[in-house]
Structures are given as C-alpha cells and as structure tokens.
Coordinates of C-alpha atoms and ligand atoms in Angstrom, one line a residue:
M1 CA 14.3 -20.7 -13.7
V2 CA 15.6 -23.4 -16.0
M3 CA 12.8 -25.7 -17.2
N4 CA 12.9 -28.5 -19.7
S5 CA 10.5 -28.6 -22.6
T6 CA 7.7 -30.0 -20.5
G7 CA 7.9 -27.3 -17.9
L8 CA 9.6 -29.5 -15.3
Q9 CA 12.7 -28.4 -13.4
P10 CA 15.5 -31.1 -13.7
G11 CA 15.4 -33.6 -10.9
Q12 CA 11.9 -32.7 -9.8
S13 CA 9.4 -35.5 -9.1
D14 CA 6.1 -35.6 -10.9
K15 CA 4.2 -35.1 -7.7
E16 CA 6.2 -32.1 -6.7
A17 CA 6.0 -30.6 -10.1
F18 CA 2.3 -31.2 -10.3
S19 CA 1.7 -29.5 -6.9
Q20 CA 4.0 -26.6 -7.8
A21 CA 2.5 -26.0 -11.3
F22 CA -1.0 -26.1 -10.0
A23 CA -0.3 -23.7 -7.1
S24 CA -0.6 -20.8 -9.6
L25 CA -3.8 -22.1 -11.0
S26 CA -7.3 -21.5 -9.7
L27 CA -10.9 -22.3 -10.5
R28 CA -13.3 -19.4 -10.8
C29 CA -17.1 -19.7 -10.6
V30 CA -18.7 -18.4 -13.8
E31 CA -21.8 -17.3 -11.8
C32 CA -20.5 -15.6 -8.6
A33 CA -16.7 -15.2 -9.3
A34 CA -15.7 -17.1 -6.2
S35 CA -12.2 -18.6 -6.5
Y36 CA -11.0 -22.0 -5.4
P37 CA -7.5 -23.7 -5.5
G38 CA -6.8 -25.8 -8.6
I39 CA -6.4 -28.9 -6.5
E40 CA -8.3 -29.8 -3.3
A41 CA -8.6 -33.0 -1.3
E42 CA -11.7 -33.9 -3.3
P43 CA -12.2 -32.9 -6.9
R44 CA -14.5 -29.9 -7.2
Y45 CA -16.8 -29.5 -10.2
R46 CA -19.1 -26.7 -9.0
C47 CA -18.9 -23.6 -6.8
E48 CA -20.7 -23.6 -3.4
C49 CA -23.4 -21.5 -5.3
G50 CA -23.9 -24.3 -7.8
G51 CA -22.1 -22.4 -10.6
V52 CA -19.8 -24.1 -13.1
L53 CA -16.0 -23.5 -12.7
D54 CA -13.5 -22.2 -15.2
V55 CA -9.7 -22.7 -15.0
E56 CA -7.7 -19.5 -14.5
M57 CA -3.9 -19.8 -15.2
P58 CA -1.2 -17.3 -15.7
F59 CA 0.7 -17.8 -19.0
Q60 CA 4.4 -17.8 -18.9
H61 CA 5.4 -15.9 -22.1
P62 CA 8.0 -17.9 -24.0
S63 CA 11.2 -15.9 -23.8
P64 CA 13.6 -15.7 -26.8
E65 CA 16.4 -17.4 -24.7
E66 CA 14.4 -20.5 -23.9
M67 CA 13.4 -20.9 -27.5
S68 CA 16.9 -20.1 -28.9
L69 CA 15.6 -17.7 -31.4
P70 CA 18.1 -16.6 -33.9
E71 CA 20.0 -13.3 -33.4
G72 CA 18.0 -10.4 -34.8
Y73 CA 14.8 -12.5 -34.9
N74 CA 12.6 -9.6 -33.9
A75 CA 14.0 -7.5 -36.7
L76 CA 12.9 -10.1 -39.2
E77 CA 9.3 -10.0 -38.0
P78 CA 6.8 -8.1 -40.1
A79 CA 5.5 -4.9 -38.7
E80 CA 2.5 -5.1 -36.4
N81 CA -0.6 -5.7 -38.4
D82 CA -4.0 -7.2 -38.1
L83 CA -2.9 -10.7 -39.3
M84 CA 0.3 -11.1 -37.4
P85 CA 0.6 -9.1 -34.1
L86 CA 4.2 -8.8 -33.0
A87 CA 3.2 -9.7 -29.4
G88 CA 2.4 -13.2 -30.4
A89 CA 5.5 -13.9 -32.5
A90 CA 7.3 -16.0 -29.9
W91 CA 4.2 -18.1 -29.2
R92 CA 3.7 -18.7 -33.0
Q93 CA 7.3 -19.7 -33.4
L94 CA 7.2 -22.1 -30.5
F95 CA 4.1 -23.8 -31.8
D96 CA 5.3 -23.8 -35.4
E97 CA 8.6 -25.4 -34.4
R98 CA 6.8 -28.1 -32.5
A99 CA 4.4 -28.8 -35.4
T100 CA 7.4 -29.6 -37.7
Q101 CA 8.9 -32.3 -35.4
P102 CA 9.4 -35.6 -37.3
P103 CA 6.8 -38.3 -36.3
I104 CA 9.4 -40.6 -34.7
W105 CA 8.6 -42.4 -31.5
P106 CA 11.4 -43.2 -29.0
M107 CA 12.4 -46.8 -28.7
G108 CA 11.7 -47.9 -25.1
G109 CA 11.1 -45.6 -22.2
D110 CA 7.7 -44.0 -21.5
S111 CA 8.4 -40.5 -22.6
L112 CA 5.7 -39.3 -24.9
L113 CA 6.4 -37.0 -27.8
L114 CA 4.0 -34.3 -26.7
D115 CA 4.7 -32.2 -29.7
R116 CA 3.0 -34.8 -31.8
S117 CA -0.3 -34.3 -30.0
G118 CA -2.6 -31.6 -31.4
V119 CA -3.4 -30.8 -27.8
W120 CA -0.1 -30.9 -25.9
R121 CA 1.7 -29.0 -28.7
Y122 CA 0.0 -26.0 -27.1
R123 CA 0.7 -27.2 -23.6
E124 CA 1.5 -23.8 -22.1
L125 CA -2.0 -22.7 -23.0
I126 CA -3.7 -26.0 -21.9
L127 CA -2.5 -27.2 -18.5
P128 CA 1.0 -27.5 -16.7
L129 CA 1.0 -31.3 -16.3
P130 CA 4.3 -33.2 -16.0
A131 CA 4.9 -35.2 -19.2
S132 CA 5.0 -38.6 -17.6
I133 CA 1.5 -38.1 -16.2
I134 CA 0.0 -37.3 -19.6
V135 CA -2.2 -39.9 -21.2
S136 CA -2.2 -39.3 -25.0
R137 CA -3.1 -41.4 -28.1
P138 CA -1.9 -38.8 -29.4
E139 CA -5.0 -36.8 -30.5
G140 CA -5.7 -33.9 -32.8
N141 CA -3.9 -33.2 -36.0
T142 CA -7.2 -33.3 -37.8
G143 CA -7.8 -32.3 -41.4
L144 CA -8.8 -28.8 -42.4
Y145 CA -10.6 -29.1 -45.8
P146 CA -10.9 -26.0 -48.0
V147 CA -14.4 -26.4 -49.5
G148 CA -15.6 -22.9 -50.3
I149 CA -16.6 -21.8 -53.9
E150 CA -13.3 -19.9 -54.3
N151 CA -10.8 -21.6 -52.0
C152 CA -11.6 -25.2 -53.0
G153 CA -8.9 -25.5 -55.7
D154 CA -9.1 -26.9 -59.2
G155 CA -10.4 -30.4 -59.9
R156 CA -12.2 -30.8 -56.6
D157 CA -15.8 -30.1 -57.7
G158 CA -17.1 -32.6 -55.2
H159 CA -15.8 -30.6 -52.3
R160 CA -16.8 -27.3 -53.9
R161 CA -20.5 -28.4 -53.7
I162 CA -20.3 -27.9 -50.0
G163 CA -19.3 -24.2 -50.5
Q164 CA -22.0 -23.9 -53.2
F165 CA -24.6 -25.4 -50.8
A166 CA -23.7 -22.8 -48.1
G167 CA -23.3 -20.0 -50.6
I168 CA -19.8 -19.1 -49.2
E169 CA -16.6 -18.3 -51.1
R170 CA -14.0 -19.2 -48.5
L171 CA -14.9 -22.1 -46.2
F172 CA -12.7 -24.5 -44.3
L173 CA -14.2 -27.6 -42.6
K174 CA -12.2 -28.9 -39.7
H175 CA -12.9 -32.6 -39.3
E176 CA -12.7 -33.5 -35.6
G177 CA -14.1 -36.9 -36.5
E178 CA -10.5 -37.7 -37.5
N179 CA -9.5 -37.9 -33.8
P180 CA -8.5 -41.4 -32.5
S181 CA -11.9 -42.3 -31.2
G182 CA -13.7 -40.5 -34.0
S183 CA -14.8 -37.3 -32.3
F184 CA -13.5 -34.1 -30.8
K185 CA -14.0 -35.5 -27.3
D186 CA -10.5 -37.0 -27.4
R187 CA -9.0 -33.5 -27.0
G188 CA -10.7 -33.1 -23.7
M189 CA -10.2 -36.6 -22.5
T190 CA -6.4 -36.6 -22.9
V191 CA -6.5 -33.8 -20.3
G192 CA -9.3 -35.2 -18.2
V193 CA -7.9 -38.7 -17.9
S194 CA -4.4 -37.3 -17.2
M195 CA -5.9 -35.3 -14.4
A196 CA -7.7 -38.4 -13.1
K197 CA -4.3 -40.2 -13.1
A198 CA -2.5 -37.2 -11.5
T199 CA -5.1 -37.0 -8.7
G200 CA -5.1 -40.7 -8.0
A201 CA -8.7 -41.3 -9.0
R202 CA -10.0 -44.9 -8.5
A203 CA -12.5 -44.8 -11.3
V204 CA -13.8 -42.4 -14.0
A205 CA -17.4 -41.8 -15.2
C206 CA -19.5 -39.6 -17.5
A207 CA -23.0 -39.2 -18.9
S208 CA -23.1 -39.2 -22.6
T209 CA -25.0 -39.2 -25.9
G210 CA -22.3 -41.6 -27.1
N211 CA -19.1 -39.8 -28.1
T212 CA -17.9 -38.7 -24.7
S213 CA -18.4 -42.3 -23.5
A214 CA -16.5 -43.8 -26.4
S215 CA -13.6 -41.4 -25.8
L216 CA -13.5 -41.8 -22.0
A217 CA -13.7 -45.6 -22.4
S218 CA -10.7 -45.5 -24.7
Y219 CA -8.5 -43.2 -22.6
A220 CA -9.5 -45.1 -19.4
A221 CA -8.5 -48.4 -21.0
Q222 CA -5.1 -47.0 -21.9
V223 CA -4.3 -46.5 -18.2
G224 CA -6.4 -49.3 -16.8
L225 CA -8.9 -47.2 -14.9
P226 CA -12.4 -48.6 -14.3
C227 CA -14.9 -46.6 -16.4
F228 CA -18.6 -46.1 -15.9
V229 CA -20.8 -44.5 -18.5
F230 CA -24.4 -43.3 -18.1
L231 CA -26.3 -43.5 -21.3
P232 CA -29.9 -42.5 -22.2
A233 CA -31.5 -46.0 -22.8
T234 CA -32.5 -45.1 -26.3
N235 CA -30.9 -42.9 -28.9
V236 CA -27.2 -43.7 -28.6
A237 CA -26.0 -44.4 -32.1
A238 CA -24.8 -48.0 -32.6
G239 CA -21.2 -47.1 -33.5
K240 CA -20.6 -45.1 -30.3
L241 CA -22.1 -47.8 -28.1
A242 CA -20.0 -50.5 -29.8
Q243 CA -16.8 -48.5 -29.2
T244 CA -17.7 -47.9 -25.5
L245 CA -18.4 -51.6 -24.9
A246 CA -15.4 -52.8 -26.9
Y247 CA -13.1 -50.5 -24.9
G248 CA -14.3 -52.3 -21.8
A249 CA -16.4 -49.6 -20.0
T250 CA -19.4 -50.5 -17.8
T251 CA -22.5 -49.0 -19.4
I252 CA -25.4 -48.0 -17.3
Q253 CA -28.5 -47.4 -19.4
I254 CA -30.8 -44.8 -17.8
D255 CA -34.5 -44.9 -18.4
G256 CA -34.5 -41.2 -19.2
D257 CA -32.7 -38.7 -21.4
F258 CA -29.2 -37.3 -21.4
D259 CA -30.2 -34.6 -18.9
D260 CA -31.4 -37.3 -16.4
A261 CA -28.1 -39.2 -16.9
M262 CA -26.1 -36.1 -16.3
R263 CA -27.9 -35.3 -13.1
L264 CA -27.4 -38.8 -11.8
V265 CA -23.7 -39.2 -12.7
E266 CA -22.8 -35.9 -11.1
Q267 CA -24.5 -37.0 -7.8
V268 CA -23.0 -40.5 -7.8
C269 CA -19.5 -39.2 -8.6
N270 CA -19.6 -36.8 -5.6
E271 CA -21.0 -39.5 -3.3
L272 CA -18.6 -42.3 -4.3
G273 CA -15.5 -40.4 -5.1
I274 CA -15.5 -41.3 -8.8
Y275 CA -13.7 -38.8 -11.1
L276 CA -16.3 -37.0 -13.3
L277 CA -15.4 -36.4 -16.9
N278 CA -18.2 -34.5 -18.4
S279 CA -17.6 -31.0 -19.6
L280 CA -18.6 -30.0 -16.1
N281 CA -15.0 -30.9 -15.3
P282 CA -13.1 -27.7 -15.9
Y283 CA -9.9 -29.3 -17.0
R284 CA -11.5 -31.3 -19.8
V285 CA -12.7 -28.1 -21.3
E286 CA -9.1 -26.8 -21.4
G287 CA -8.2 -29.7 -23.7
Q288 CA -11.0 -28.9 -26.1
K289 CA -9.5 -25.4 -26.5
A290 CA -6.8 -27.0 -28.7
I291 CA -9.4 -27.3 -31.6
G292 CA -9.2 -23.5 -31.8
F293 CA -5.4 -23.3 -31.5
E294 CA -4.9 -26.0 -34.1
F295 CA -7.1 -24.5 -36.9
L296 CA -5.6 -21.1 -36.3
Q297 CA -2.1 -22.6 -36.8
Q298 CA -3.3 -24.5 -39.9
L299 CA -4.5 -21.1 -41.2
D300 CA -1.0 -19.7 -40.5
W301 CA -2.5 -17.7 -37.6
Q302 CA -4.7 -15.7 -39.9
A303 CA -8.0 -15.7 -38.0
P304 CA -11.2 -16.4 -40.0
D305 CA -14.1 -14.0 -39.7
W306 CA -16.4 -16.7 -38.3
L307 CA -16.3 -20.0 -36.5
V308 CA -19.4 -22.1 -36.9
L309 CA -20.1 -25.2 -34.7
P310 CA -22.9 -27.5 -33.5
A311 CA -24.1 -26.9 -29.9
G312 CA -25.5 -29.3 -27.4
N313 CA -24.1 -29.3 -23.9
L314 CA -22.1 -26.2 -24.9
G315 CA -18.7 -27.5 -23.8
N316 CA -17.2 -26.8 -27.3
T317 CA -18.7 -23.4 -27.7
S318 CA -17.2 -22.5 -24.3
A319 CA -13.8 -24.1 -25.0
I320 CA -13.1 -22.9 -28.5
G321 CA -14.5 -19.5 -27.6
K322 CA -12.0 -19.4 -24.7
A323 CA -9.2 -20.4 -27.0
L324 CA -10.0 -17.7 -29.5
L325 CA -10.2 -15.1 -26.8
Q326 CA -6.8 -16.2 -25.3
A327 CA -5.2 -16.4 -28.7
H328 CA -6.4 -12.8 -29.4
H329 CA -5.2 -11.6 -26.0
L330 CA -1.7 -13.2 -26.4
G331 CA -1.3 -11.7 -29.9
L332 CA -1.3 -15.1 -31.7
I333 CA -4.0 -13.6 -34.0
G334 CA -4.9 -10.1 -35.0
H335 CA -8.7 -10.1 -34.7
L336 CA -11.3 -12.1 -32.9
P337 CA -13.5 -14.4 -35.0
R338 CA -17.2 -14.3 -34.4
I339 CA -18.8 -17.5 -33.2
A340 CA -22.0 -19.0 -34.5
S341 CA -23.4 -21.9 -32.4
I342 CA -26.0 -24.0 -34.1
Q343 CA -28.7 -26.0 -32.3
A344 CA -31.2 -28.5 -33.6
S345 CA -34.6 -26.8 -33.4
G346 CA -36.0 -29.6 -31.3
A347 CA -33.1 -29.2 -28.8
N348 CA -32.7 -25.5 -28.7
P349 CA -32.5 -24.1 -25.2
F350 CA -29.5 -22.0 -26.0
Y351 CA -31.2 -20.6 -29.1
Q352 CA -34.3 -19.7 -27.1
S353 CA -32.2 -18.0 -24.4
Y354 CA -30.2 -16.1 -27.1
M355 CA -33.5 -14.9 -28.7
S356 CA -34.5 -13.5 -25.3
S357 CA -31.1 -11.6 -25.3
F358 CA -30.1 -14.1 -22.5
T359 CA -32.6 -12.5 -20.1
S360 CA -33.9 -15.9 -19.2
R361 CA -32.4 -19.4 -19.4
A362 CA -34.6 -21.9 -21.3
R363 CA -34.7 -25.6 -20.7
V364 CA -36.5 -28.0 -23.1
Q365 CA -37.5 -31.6 -23.5
A366 CA -35.1 -32.4 -26.4
H367 CA -36.1 -34.1 -29.7
T368 CA -33.8 -34.4 -32.8
V369 CA -32.4 -37.0 -35.1
A370 CA -29.0 -35.6 -34.3
T371 CA -28.8 -37.7 -31.1
A372 CA -25.4 -36.3 -30.1
I373 CA -26.9 -32.9 -29.5
K374 CA -30.2 -34.1 -28.0
I375 CA -29.8 -32.1 -24.8
G376 CA -32.4 -29.9 -23.1
D377 CA -30.5 -28.4 -20.2
P378 CA -26.8 -27.7 -21.2
V379 CA -24.3 -27.7 -18.4
S380 CA -22.0 -25.1 -19.9
Y381 CA -24.8 -22.5 -20.5
T382 CA -23.2 -19.6 -18.7
R383 CA -19.7 -20.2 -20.1
A384 CA -21.1 -20.3 -23.6
R385 CA -23.4 -17.3 -23.1
R386 CA -20.3 -15.3 -22.2
V387 CA -18.4 -16.5 -25.3
I388 CA -21.3 -15.5 -27.6
E389 CA -21.4 -12.0 -25.9
Q390 CA -17.6 -11.5 -25.9
T391 CA -17.2 -12.6 -29.6
N392 CA -20.3 -10.7 -30.8
G393 CA -21.5 -14.2 -31.8
V394 CA -24.9 -15.6 -32.8
V395 CA -27.0 -18.7 -32.1
E396 CA -29.0 -20.2 -34.9
Q397 CA -31.4 -23.2 -35.0
V398 CA -31.9 -25.7 -37.8
S399 CA -34.6 -28.3 -38.4
D400 CA -33.9 -32.1 -38.6
E401 CA -34.6 -31.8 -42.4
E402 CA -32.0 -29.1 -42.8
I403 CA -29.5 -31.1 -40.8
L404 CA -30.0 -34.2 -43.0
A405 CA -29.9 -32.2 -46.2
A406 CA -26.5 -30.7 -45.1
K407 CA -25.3 -34.1 -44.0
S408 CA -26.0 -35.6 -47.4
V409 CA -24.0 -32.8 -49.1
I410 CA -21.0 -33.5 -46.8
D411 CA -21.3 -37.2 -47.2
R412 CA -21.6 -37.0 -51.0
A413 CA -18.5 -34.8 -51.1
G414 CA -16.6 -37.9 -49.8
I415 CA -15.9 -36.2 -46.4
G416 CA -18.8 -37.5 -44.4
C417 CA -19.8 -36.8 -40.8
E418 CA -22.4 -37.8 -38.2
P419 CA -25.7 -36.0 -38.1
A420 CA -24.9 -33.5 -35.3
S421 CA -21.8 -32.3 -37.2
A422 CA -24.0 -31.4 -40.2
A423 CA -25.7 -28.8 -38.1
T424 CA -22.6 -26.7 -38.8
L425 CA -23.3 -26.6 -42.6
A426 CA -27.0 -26.3 -42.2
G427 CA -26.6 -23.3 -39.8
L428 CA -24.0 -21.7 -42.1
R429 CA -26.3 -21.9 -45.1
K430 CA -29.1 -20.3 -43.1
L431 CA -26.9 -17.5 -41.7
V432 CA -25.5 -16.7 -45.2
A433 CA -29.1 -16.7 -46.6
R434 CA -30.1 -14.3 -43.8
G435 CA -27.1 -12.0 -44.7
I436 CA -25.6 -12.4 -41.2
I437 CA -22.5 -14.2 -42.6
K438 CA -21.4 -12.4 -45.8
R439 CA -20.7 -14.5 -48.9
D440 CA -17.1 -13.2 -49.0
E441 CA -16.3 -13.7 -45.3
R442 CA -13.7 -16.3 -44.3
V443 CA -15.4 -19.2 -42.3
V444 CA -14.2 -22.2 -40.4
G445 CA -16.8 -24.8 -39.6
I446 CA -16.3 -27.7 -37.2
L447 CA -17.4 -31.2 -38.0
T448 CA -17.5 -32.9 -34.7
G449 CA -17.9 -36.6 -35.3
H450 CA -17.1 -39.4 -37.9
L451 CA -19.6 -40.7 -40.4
L452 CA -19.4 -44.2 -39.0
K453 CA -20.5 -43.1 -35.6
D454 CA -24.1 -43.4 -36.8
S455 CA -24.3 -45.7 -39.8
V456 CA -28.1 -45.4 -40.0
T457 CA -29.4 -41.8 -39.7
G458 CA -29.4 -40.1 -43.1
I459 CA -27.6 -42.9 -44.9
P460 CA -29.0 -44.2 -48.2
Q461 CA -30.3 -47.7 -47.7
Q462 CA -29.0 -50.6 -49.8
P463 CA -31.7 -51.7 -52.2
Q464 CA -33.4 -54.9 -51.0
N465 CA -33.1 -56.6 -54.4
A466 CA -32.2 -60.2 -54.8
P467 CA -28.4 -60.6 -55.2
L468 CA -27.1 -60.4 -58.8
A469 CA -26.2 -63.7 -60.4
A470 CA -22.4 -64.3 -60.3
S471 CA -22.0 -64.0 -64.1
I472 CA -20.2 -61.4 -66.2
D473 CA -23.3 -61.0 -68.4
A474 CA -25.5 -60.1 -65.5
V475 CA -23.0 -57.6 -64.3
R476 CA -22.5 -56.0 -67.8
Q477 CA -26.3 -55.8 -68.2
L478 CA -26.7 -54.0 -64.9
L479 CA -23.8 -51.5 -65.4
H480 CA -25.1 -50.6 -68.9
T481 CA -28.3 -49.2 -67.1
F482 CA -26.0 -46.7 -65.3
L483 CA -23.5 -45.8 -68.0
Ligands
LIG1 N1 -21.3 -33.0 -32.0 C1 -21.1 -34.2 -31.5 C2 -20.7 -35.3 -32.5 C3 -21.2 -34.5 -30.2 O1 -21.0 -35.7 -29.7 C4 -21.6 -33.5 -29.3 C5 -21.7 -33.7 -27.9 C6 -21.8 -32.2 -29.8 C7 -21.6 -32.0 -31.2 C8 -22.1 -31.0 -29.0 O2 -21.0 -30.5 -28.3 O3 -21.9 -30.6 -26.0 O4 -19.8 -29.4 -26.5 O5 -22.0 -28.5 -27.3 N2 -21.7 -34.9 -27.4 C9 -21.8 -35.2 -25.9 C10 -21.6 -36.7 -25.7 C11 -22.9 -34.6 -25.2 O6 -22.0 -37.2 -24.7 O7 -20.9 -37.3 -26.5 P1 -21.2 -29.7 -27.0

C-alpha cells in the first residue's frame, strides 16, 4: 500500500484515515487485560473493572523501499552487536533522516513539519494521526547536558559539579523544562489535544499540580477549545498558575489536594462529555514516550545503563518505560536500561509499595516542597509497577532537604530546574552512595520542569538592603568587598 510520509493514502480524507488507522489499535486494561476498540462513541479512560488502559498498536516496520535506502545498505551496517542491533537499522535511519531536516516552515498552507517535532518525528511509534489533525508547537528537541565527572568536557567545571555531587562519571541530564510551556507535559499534550480535536471534543479538562494545566491551556488555546483546569487551592507554584491563566483556561480551585481534584475532574468529564487530559488518558501517555526515543537518538541509540526520573502520578515512569521496552523490542537499542523512579519522602506511595515488593498498594496524604509531585494516590500505579518489574528497576525516596540541596547544585551550574526535577539528582546521589548505581555506569537523568516555574522554593532571596546610591564610588566600594 502506498502511503505518504504521514501514513495517509493519497486522496483519503482525514476522517477516513483516522478511522482506518485506529481500526488496528486497541486499549488494553492493565488490571484484567480486557480489550476495547481504540475509538468508541464516548471516550473511554478506564476498563469496566476500573483499571487504567494502555494503547496497543501494531508497528509497521519501515521497509527499505519506502525509505529509499541506498543499494547495499544492509551490507554497510555493522554486525549485530549490543549497541546497534541490525533489526532496528531501518527505524534508526528513518528517525535520523527526519532529525536532520532543515528548520524551514512552509509559506502558507496548514501543513506542519512533523519531523521538526520531538514527538511526531517518531510518529510510527506514537499514534497514527493524520497530519492535518495534529496540534503541535512543535515540542521536544530538548537539551541533553553531559554533566558527569568524566563526560563533562574541558572548561565546564560548573557543569561537572553536578557529576561530582552525584559521584557519577558519565551522566547526561535531559532538560524537559526546555519544552514550549516549560515542562515535559507538552509531549503528551500535543497527542492529547490532537485526539480531542480528532474526536470532536467540545472542551478539555485536567486536574493538575500546575504543569499539566499550563501545557493543556497552551495547546487548547492553539485550537480554540475551552479548557477547564482543577487545581488544589494551595500549593500551585506561581509561574504555572500565571501561564494557565494567561493562556485563557478557566481555573477551578478545589479546597483539597491533587488527589481530590483528580477524582472530581474524572467524574465531571464523564458526566458532561468533556475530554479528560490527565495521564489517565491513554493517548497522552503515548506522547510522553517520545522523551525516551529522543534521548536514545541523542545518544546515537546507545542505551544508557540507567534512567533516573522524578515520580508523582507515575505517567512519566509508565510512558518512558514503555518507550524503552518498545525501543528494545524493535532493535533500536541493544540493551534495556534500568529505571530508577524517585519520590519525595513525604509523597511516597510508590516507594512504600516497592518496599513491600508490590504486595500492597500504598496511598498517603502527601506533603513535600516539590509541589509538582505532591501526590498521594498515583493514577498510573499499575503501569509504573510493571515498568519497574520489567526493567529490573528501583524506586527511591528523598527528603525535601535532599531535593533542595540537589536543586541548588543544578541551579548553580547555570542549568536550573524546578524543585520536583531535582529529585532526579538527589535520588541518583543516594543510589550511587548505596552502591545500586555504580560510579562508572552510564546514566540519563530527566529534569522535568523549568526553573522559572517556581521562582520561590529553594531560590536565594535578594538581600533586603537599602538600594545602593547611584554613584560610581558606591559601586566601586561595594564590588571591592567581593573581589
Ligand atoms: N516533575 C514535574 C515538574 C511535574 O510537573 C510532574 C507532574 C512530575 C515531575 C511527576 O510526573 O506525574 O508523570 O510521575 N506533574 C503533574 C501536573 C501531576 O499536574 O502537572 P508524573
């Protein structure tokens, strides 16, 4: 079958293409394995048994003809080895070719350059949506900073301090705060809001500790969809609230915590036919997989030994874990990294469950300065538990003091992040000290949100002195005390 680069057959309408592409896709319950069609009359977020759903999709292996591989291409490939399995060669070439497209936008027309998006570049592994339906800023293409003791490079002592703090030789920090709305949430929202558009949603909604709401508000504004966000009345960082309001969302402050807001938004979305865009939405999670594909590509498909990331509602652990499992299965990478999910010790239900070998599911009343991960009953618990089991992963907890100490190291290195993101470095340091992650293992850590999201917590305060006289003598005198 001849397809164009977006997976559409020539002459096909978006609607037909959408129905056809989704016919081969199903939603599987992670609790009881019941299966549902990808699209039903009403959006489905849970199984009849109450379990969360996961997208199951057959991948169409890119054939050499479609990609016009040069004659004798396979002969040029290195022999099968741990770093570059032959089975994934066609996939790697497809994604590498797309990543080298020049950043030129077409004049006129509404065609999006999907290859420029750090999500849609991997579209065969994300979701088969027609190009004209896709809502993209574009997102992704975030930096991967080498900051380990050994891999930092000369003359970058500021960055090397991060590796020294963790006690690790080869560390890369992937800064998802460099997404358009300042957090990794944009990767899921480009998919989620595209799905809202494709299914003709009349409005979108989410519960949020702040980043999901900022991202959803931004993408909803792009297509003019009404957007409702349910926020815990306290504890949403000012930068995130400002974004959400500025992008035009209606905020509903709940006199309760994130878990209360989550329960209410799910119920109201089902009752009023509003499209729900928390990570309970199985399609949103597919977009967040792209964090995994992108850092693997930035590492030339040489998988690290470990991936370390903060864990709250557990959407990211589930999504990146799924991406790594798929990348390994398709032969994009030669070995499966282990995953370390890091929780704040005051918001640690996943850690507690892990410590019981997942024999029981813990729920807690959450308390932490890292408000983004102040969650006591994570929605994606089962998905994330499977990821930890399948990747031989670990779950660690860190105190607020450890989070703030790590944040100050990342901030002082000139990279910066919001408090929840710093759980990554705090957890890595702890796992290295405990000998679980070895000093010479290769590690990727995810920073999930931008420094400016929370401009108060853990930020040094400006001294409250009287302003300096506007005279050169006063300035000289002051600077002499520093130099
Ligand atoms: N880091 C940041 C900056 C976050 O905003 C979140 C979640 C996480 C980590 C945790 O990721 O939930 O996938 O385990 N923020 C959500 C929100 C809950 O509403 O913005 P997770």
